[in-house]
PDB file of C-alpha atoms in Angstrom:
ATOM      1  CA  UNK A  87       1.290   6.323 -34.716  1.00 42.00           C
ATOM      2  CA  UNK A  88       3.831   3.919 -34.198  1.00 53.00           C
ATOM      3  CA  UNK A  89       4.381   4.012 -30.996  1.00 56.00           C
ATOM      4  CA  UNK A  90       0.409   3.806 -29.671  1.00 84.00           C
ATOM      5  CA  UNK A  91       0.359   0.831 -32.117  1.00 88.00           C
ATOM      6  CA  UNK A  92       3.302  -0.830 -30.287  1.00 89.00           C
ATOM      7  CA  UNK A  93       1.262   0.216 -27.030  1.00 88.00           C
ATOM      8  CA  UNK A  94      -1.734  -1.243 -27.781  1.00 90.00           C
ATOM      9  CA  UNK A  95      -0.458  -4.268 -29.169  1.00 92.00           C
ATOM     10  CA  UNK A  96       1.698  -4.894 -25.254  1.00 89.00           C
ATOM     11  CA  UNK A  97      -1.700  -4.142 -23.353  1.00 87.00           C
ATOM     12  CA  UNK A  98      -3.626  -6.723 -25.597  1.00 90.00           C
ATOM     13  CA  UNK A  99      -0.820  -9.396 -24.914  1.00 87.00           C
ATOM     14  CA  UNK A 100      -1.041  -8.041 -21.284  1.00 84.00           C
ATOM     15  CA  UNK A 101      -4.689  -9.291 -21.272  1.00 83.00           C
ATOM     16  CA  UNK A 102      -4.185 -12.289 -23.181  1.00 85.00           C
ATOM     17  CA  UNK A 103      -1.047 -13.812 -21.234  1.00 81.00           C
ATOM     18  CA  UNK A 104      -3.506 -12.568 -17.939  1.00 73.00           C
ATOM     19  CA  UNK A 105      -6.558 -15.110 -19.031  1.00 76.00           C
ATOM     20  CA  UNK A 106      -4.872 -17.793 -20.806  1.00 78.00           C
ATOM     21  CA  UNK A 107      -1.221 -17.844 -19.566  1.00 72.00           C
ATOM     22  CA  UNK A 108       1.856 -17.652 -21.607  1.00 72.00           C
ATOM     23  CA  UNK A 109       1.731 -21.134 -22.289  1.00 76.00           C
ATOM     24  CA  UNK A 110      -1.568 -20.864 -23.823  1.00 81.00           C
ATOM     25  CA  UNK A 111      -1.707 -17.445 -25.742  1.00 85.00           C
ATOM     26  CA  UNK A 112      -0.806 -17.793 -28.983  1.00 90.00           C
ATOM     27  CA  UNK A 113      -0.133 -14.742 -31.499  1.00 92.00           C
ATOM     28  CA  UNK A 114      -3.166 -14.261 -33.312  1.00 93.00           C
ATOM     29  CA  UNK A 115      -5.107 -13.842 -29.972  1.00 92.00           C
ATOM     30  CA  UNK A 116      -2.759 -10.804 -29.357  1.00 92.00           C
ATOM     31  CA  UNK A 117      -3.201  -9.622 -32.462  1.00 93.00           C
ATOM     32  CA  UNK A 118      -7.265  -9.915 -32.347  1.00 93.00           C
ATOM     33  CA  UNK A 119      -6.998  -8.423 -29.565  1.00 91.00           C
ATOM     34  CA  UNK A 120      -5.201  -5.363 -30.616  1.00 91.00           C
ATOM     35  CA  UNK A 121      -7.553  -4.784 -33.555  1.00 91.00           C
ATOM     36  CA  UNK A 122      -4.158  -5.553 -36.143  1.00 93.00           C
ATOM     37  CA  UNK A 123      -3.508  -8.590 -38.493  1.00 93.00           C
ATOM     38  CA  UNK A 124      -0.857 -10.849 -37.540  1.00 92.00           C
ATOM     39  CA  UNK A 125       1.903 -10.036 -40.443  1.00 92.00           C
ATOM     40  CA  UNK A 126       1.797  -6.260 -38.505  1.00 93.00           C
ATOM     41  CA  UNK A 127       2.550  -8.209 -35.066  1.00 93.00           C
ATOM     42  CA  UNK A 128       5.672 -10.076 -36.276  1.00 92.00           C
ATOM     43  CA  UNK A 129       6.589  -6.697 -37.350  1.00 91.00           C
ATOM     44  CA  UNK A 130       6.780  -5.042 -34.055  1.00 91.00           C
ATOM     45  CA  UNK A 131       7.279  -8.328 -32.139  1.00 92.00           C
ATOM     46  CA  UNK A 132       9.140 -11.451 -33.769  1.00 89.00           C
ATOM     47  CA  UNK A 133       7.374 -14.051 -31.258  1.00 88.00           C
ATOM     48  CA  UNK A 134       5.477 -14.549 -28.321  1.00 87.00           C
ATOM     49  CA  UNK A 135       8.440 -14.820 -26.231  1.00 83.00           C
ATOM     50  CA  UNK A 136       9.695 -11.639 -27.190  1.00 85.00           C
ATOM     51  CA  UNK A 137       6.308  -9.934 -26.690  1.00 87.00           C
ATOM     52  CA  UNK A 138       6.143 -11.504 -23.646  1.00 81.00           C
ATOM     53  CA  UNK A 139       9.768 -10.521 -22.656  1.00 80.00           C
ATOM     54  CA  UNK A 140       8.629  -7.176 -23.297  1.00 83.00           C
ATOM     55  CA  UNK A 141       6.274  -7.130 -20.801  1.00 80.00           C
ATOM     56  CA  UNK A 142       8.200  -8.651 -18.118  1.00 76.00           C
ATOM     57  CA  UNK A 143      10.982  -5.824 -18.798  1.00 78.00           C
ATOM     58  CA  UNK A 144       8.220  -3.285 -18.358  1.00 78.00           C
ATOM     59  CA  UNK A 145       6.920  -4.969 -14.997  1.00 75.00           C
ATOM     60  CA  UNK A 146       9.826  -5.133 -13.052  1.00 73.00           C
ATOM     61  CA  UNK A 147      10.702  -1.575 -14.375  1.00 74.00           C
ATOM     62  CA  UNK A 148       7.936  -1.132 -11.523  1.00 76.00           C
ATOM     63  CA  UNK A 149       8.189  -3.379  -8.956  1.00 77.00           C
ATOM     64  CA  UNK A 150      11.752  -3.502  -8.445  1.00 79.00           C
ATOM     65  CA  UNK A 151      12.492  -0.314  -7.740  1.00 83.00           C
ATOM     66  CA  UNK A 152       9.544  -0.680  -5.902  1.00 87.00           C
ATOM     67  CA  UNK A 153      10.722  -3.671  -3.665  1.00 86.00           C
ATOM     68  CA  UNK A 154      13.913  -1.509  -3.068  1.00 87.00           C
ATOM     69  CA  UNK A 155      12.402   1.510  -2.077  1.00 91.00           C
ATOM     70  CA  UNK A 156      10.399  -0.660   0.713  1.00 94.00           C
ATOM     71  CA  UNK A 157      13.685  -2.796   1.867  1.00 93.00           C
ATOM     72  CA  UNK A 158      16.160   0.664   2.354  1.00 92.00           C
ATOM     73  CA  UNK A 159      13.573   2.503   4.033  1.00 94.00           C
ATOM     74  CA  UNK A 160      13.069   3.781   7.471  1.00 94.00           C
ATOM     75  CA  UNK A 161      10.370   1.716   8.120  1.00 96.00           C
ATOM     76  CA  UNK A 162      10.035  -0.122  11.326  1.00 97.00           C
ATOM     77  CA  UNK A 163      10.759  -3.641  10.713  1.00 97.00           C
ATOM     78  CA  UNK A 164       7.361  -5.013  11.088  1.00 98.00           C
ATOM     79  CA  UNK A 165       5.809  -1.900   9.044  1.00 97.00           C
ATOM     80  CA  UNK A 166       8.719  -3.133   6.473  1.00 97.00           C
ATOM     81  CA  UNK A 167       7.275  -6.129   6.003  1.00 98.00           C
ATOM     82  CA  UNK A 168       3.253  -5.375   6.088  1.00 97.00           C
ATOM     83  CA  UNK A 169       4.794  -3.023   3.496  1.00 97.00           C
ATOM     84  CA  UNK A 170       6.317  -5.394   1.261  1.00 96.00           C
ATOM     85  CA  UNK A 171       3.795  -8.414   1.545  1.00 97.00           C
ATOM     86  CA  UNK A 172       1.066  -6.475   0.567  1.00 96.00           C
ATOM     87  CA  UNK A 173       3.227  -4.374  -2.129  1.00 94.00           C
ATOM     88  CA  UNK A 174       4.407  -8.063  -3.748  1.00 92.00           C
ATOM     89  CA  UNK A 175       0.870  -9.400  -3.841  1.00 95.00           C
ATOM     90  CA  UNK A 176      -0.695  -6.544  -5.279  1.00 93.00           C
ATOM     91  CA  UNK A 177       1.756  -6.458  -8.191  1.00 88.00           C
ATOM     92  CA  UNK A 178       1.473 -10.744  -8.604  1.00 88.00           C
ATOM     93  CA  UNK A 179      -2.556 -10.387  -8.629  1.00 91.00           C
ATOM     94  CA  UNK A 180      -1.618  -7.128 -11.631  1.00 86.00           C
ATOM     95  CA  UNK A 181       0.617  -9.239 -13.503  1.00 82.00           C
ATOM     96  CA  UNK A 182       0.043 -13.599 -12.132  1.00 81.00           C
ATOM     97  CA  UNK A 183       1.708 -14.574 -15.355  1.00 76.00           C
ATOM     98  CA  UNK A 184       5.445 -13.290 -14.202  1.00 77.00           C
ATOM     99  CA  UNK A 185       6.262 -15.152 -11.404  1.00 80.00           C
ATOM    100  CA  UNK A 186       6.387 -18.443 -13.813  1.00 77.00           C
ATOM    101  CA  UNK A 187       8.118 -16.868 -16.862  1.00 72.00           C
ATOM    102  CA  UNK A 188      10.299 -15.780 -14.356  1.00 73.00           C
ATOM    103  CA  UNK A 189      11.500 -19.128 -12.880  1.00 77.00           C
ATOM    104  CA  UNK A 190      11.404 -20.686 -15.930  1.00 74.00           C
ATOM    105  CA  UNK A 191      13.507 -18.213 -18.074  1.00 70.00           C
ATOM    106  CA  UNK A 192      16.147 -17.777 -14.755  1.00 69.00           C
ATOM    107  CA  UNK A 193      16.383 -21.280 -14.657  1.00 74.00           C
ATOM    108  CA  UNK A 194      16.781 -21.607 -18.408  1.00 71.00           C
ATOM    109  CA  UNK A 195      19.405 -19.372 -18.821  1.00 65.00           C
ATOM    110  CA  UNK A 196      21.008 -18.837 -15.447  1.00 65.00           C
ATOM    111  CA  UNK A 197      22.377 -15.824 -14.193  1.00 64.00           C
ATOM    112  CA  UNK A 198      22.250 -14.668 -17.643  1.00 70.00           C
ATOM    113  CA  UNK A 199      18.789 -13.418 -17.513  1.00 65.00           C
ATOM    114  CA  UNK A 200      18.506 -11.892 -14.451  1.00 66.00           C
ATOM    115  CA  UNK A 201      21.349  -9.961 -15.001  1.00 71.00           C
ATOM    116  CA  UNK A 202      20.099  -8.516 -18.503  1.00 69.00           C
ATOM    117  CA  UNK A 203      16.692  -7.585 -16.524  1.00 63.00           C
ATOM    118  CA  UNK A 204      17.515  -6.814 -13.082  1.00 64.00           C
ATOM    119  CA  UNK A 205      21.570  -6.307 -12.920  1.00 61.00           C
ATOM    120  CA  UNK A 206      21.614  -2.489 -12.390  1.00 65.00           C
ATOM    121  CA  UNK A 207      18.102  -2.914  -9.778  1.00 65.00           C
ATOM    122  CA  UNK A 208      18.889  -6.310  -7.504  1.00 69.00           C
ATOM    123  CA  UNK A 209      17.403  -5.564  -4.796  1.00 71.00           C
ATOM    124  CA  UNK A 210      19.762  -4.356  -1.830  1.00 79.00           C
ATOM    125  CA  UNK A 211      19.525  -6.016   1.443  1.00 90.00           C
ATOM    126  CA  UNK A 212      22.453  -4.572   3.303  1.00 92.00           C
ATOM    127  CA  UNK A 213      20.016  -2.191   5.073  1.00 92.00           C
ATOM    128  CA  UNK A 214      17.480  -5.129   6.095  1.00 96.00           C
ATOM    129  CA  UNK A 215      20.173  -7.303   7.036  1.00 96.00           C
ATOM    130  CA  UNK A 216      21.760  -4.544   9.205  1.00 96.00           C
ATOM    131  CA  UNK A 217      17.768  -4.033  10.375  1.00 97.00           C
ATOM    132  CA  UNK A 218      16.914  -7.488  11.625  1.00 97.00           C
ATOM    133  CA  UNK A 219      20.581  -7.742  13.168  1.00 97.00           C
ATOM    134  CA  UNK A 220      19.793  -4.813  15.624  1.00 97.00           C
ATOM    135  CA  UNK A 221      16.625  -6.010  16.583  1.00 97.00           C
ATOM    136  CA  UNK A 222      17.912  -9.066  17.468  1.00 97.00           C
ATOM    137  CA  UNK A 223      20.508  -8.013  19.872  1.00 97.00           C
ATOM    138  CA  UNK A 224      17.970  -5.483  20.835  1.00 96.00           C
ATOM    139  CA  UNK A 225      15.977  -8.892  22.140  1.00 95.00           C
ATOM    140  CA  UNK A 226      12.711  -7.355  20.309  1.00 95.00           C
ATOM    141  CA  UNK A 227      12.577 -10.180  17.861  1.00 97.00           C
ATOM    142  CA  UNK A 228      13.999 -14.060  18.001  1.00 96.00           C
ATOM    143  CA  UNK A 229      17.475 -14.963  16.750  1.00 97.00           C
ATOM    144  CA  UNK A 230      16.735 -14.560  12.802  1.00 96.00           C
ATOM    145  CA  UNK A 231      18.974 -14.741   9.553  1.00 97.00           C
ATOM    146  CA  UNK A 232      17.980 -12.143   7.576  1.00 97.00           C
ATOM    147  CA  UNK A 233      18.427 -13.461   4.748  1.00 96.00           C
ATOM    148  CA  UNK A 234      16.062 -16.496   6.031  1.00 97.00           C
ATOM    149  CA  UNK A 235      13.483 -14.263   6.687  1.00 97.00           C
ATOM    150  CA  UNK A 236      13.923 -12.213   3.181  1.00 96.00           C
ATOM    151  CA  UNK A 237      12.907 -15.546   1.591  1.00 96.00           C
ATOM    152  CA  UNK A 238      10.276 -16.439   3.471  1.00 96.00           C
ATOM    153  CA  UNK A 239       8.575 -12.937   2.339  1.00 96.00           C
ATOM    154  CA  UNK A 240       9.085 -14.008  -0.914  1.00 93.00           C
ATOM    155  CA  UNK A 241       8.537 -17.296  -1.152  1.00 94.00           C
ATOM    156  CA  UNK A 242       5.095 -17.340   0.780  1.00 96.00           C
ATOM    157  CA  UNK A 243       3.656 -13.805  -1.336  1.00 95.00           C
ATOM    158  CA  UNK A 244       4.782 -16.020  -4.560  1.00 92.00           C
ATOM    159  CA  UNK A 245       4.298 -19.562  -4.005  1.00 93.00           C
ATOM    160  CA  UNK A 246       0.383 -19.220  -4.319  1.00 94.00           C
ATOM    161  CA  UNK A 247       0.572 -17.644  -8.316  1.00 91.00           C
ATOM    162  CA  UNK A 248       3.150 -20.390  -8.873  1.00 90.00           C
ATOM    163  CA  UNK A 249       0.768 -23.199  -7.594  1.00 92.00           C
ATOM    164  CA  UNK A 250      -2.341 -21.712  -8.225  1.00 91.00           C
ATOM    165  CA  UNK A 251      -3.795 -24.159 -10.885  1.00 89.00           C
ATOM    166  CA  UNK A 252      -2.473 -26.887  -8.125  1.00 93.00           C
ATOM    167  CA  UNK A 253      -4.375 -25.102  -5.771  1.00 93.00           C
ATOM    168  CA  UNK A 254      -7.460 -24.451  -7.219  1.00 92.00           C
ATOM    169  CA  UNK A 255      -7.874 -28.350  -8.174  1.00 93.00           C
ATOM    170  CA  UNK A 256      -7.511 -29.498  -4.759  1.00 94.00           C
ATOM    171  CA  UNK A 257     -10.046 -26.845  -3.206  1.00 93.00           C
ATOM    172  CA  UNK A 258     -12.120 -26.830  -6.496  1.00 94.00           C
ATOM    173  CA  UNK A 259     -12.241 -23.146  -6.341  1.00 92.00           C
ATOM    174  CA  UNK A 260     -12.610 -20.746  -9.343  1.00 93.00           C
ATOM    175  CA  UNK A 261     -10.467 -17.169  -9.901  1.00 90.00           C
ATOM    176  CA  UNK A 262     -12.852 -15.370  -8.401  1.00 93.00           C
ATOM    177  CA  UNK A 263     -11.815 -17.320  -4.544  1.00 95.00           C
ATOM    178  CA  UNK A 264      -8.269 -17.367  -5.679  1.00 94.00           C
ATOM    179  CA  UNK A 265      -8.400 -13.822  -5.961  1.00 94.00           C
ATOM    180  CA  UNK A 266     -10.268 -13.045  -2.605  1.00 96.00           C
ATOM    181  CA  UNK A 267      -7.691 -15.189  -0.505  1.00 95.00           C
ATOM    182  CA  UNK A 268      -4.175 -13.264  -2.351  1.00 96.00           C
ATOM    183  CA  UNK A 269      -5.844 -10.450  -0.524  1.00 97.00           C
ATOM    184  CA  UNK A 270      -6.458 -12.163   2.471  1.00 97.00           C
ATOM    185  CA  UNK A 271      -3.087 -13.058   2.531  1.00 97.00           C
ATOM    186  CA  UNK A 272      -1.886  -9.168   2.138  1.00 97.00           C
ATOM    187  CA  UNK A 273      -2.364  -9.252   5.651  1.00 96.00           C
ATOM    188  CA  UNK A 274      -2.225 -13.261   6.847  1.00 97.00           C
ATOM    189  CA  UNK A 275       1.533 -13.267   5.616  1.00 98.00           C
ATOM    190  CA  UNK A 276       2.755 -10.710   7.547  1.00 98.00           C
ATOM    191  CA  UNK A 277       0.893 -11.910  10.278  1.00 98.00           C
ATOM    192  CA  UNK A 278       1.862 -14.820  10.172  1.00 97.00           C
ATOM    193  CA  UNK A 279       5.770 -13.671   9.718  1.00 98.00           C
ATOM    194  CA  UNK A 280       6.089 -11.719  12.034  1.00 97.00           C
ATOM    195  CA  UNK A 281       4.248 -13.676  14.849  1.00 97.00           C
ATOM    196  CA  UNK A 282       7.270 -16.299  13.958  1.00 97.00           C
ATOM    197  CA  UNK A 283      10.066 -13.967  14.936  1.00 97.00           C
ATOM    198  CA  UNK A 284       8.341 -11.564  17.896  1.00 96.00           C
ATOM    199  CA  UNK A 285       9.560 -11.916  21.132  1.00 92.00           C
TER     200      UNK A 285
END
């Protein structure tokens, strides 16, 4: 019993921190949500932030290993980073209220949190690194830095969820567009990536 109260009570915050942020969820939303008053939420979960914490913990329990997987396989370079693109987008348009918790929290509390969270999974890029070396002195691709072109995967599949209220006030455009051009950009990244470094 416990324990399928504690689950329902993460996938109601799940939903709640998914349509109103973390910013604006507040605890008795979670607990409507889970169908349980508000003294049995502080029970399980002291705050929001802990709740929330939670969550995060559970996330990148997925997409880290995940992310690793992709980055020491024996994919093809390019296939590598279709792979990855589309992988990192999916899991952002699953779970858009991480990649802000995240910057906030690492930036908060320095290599502190990152290392509670993701210290025994950081990703490995000795593999890639070795990767995108050999294909440049095998002249298929242009002189890169991996490590260059590690961030620009990440920084172009997550700028978007980062920005995205930014966004959709410039274009006027609702969730429903947002949503529809993340996909789009499953493929457009990529694209777009590896157009930049092909010979």
């Amino acid at each position: 019993m416990e324990q399928t109260t504690e689950a329902r009570i993460l996938a109601a915050a799940r939903n709640v921190f998914l349509t109103k942020g973390m910013a604006g969820a507040r605890m008795q939303d979670i607990a409507d949500e889970a169908g349980i008053n508000k003294a049995l939420l502080h029970y399980y979960f002291r705050s929001k932030e802990k709740l929330f914490e939670e969550i995060f913990r559970q996330v990148s329990g997925q997409l880290l290993p995940r992310i690793n997987q992709i980055i020491e396989s024996d994919l093809s370079l390019f296939d590598k980073i279709y792979t990855f693109c589309h992988e990192y987008i999916e899991q952002m348009l699953q779970n858009p209220f991480i990649p802000l918790f995240l910057i906030d929290e690492a930036n908060k509390q320095q290599g502190e949190f990152l290392e509670k969270h993701w210290g025994h999974q950081r990703p490995k890029l000795e593999k890639f690194s070795e990767q995108v070396e050999k294909e440049v002195r095998l002249k298929s691709i242009r002189p890169t830095q991996p490590m260059q072109l590690y961030i620009n995967m990440m920084s172009m599949c997550i700028f978007p969820f980062l920005s995205k209220p930014i966004l959709q006030y410039v274009s006027g455009t609702d969730d429903a567009f947002f949503r529809q051009m993340m996909e789009e950009r499953k493929k457009e990244i990529p694209q777009f990536i590896i157009n930049s470094i092909r010979i």
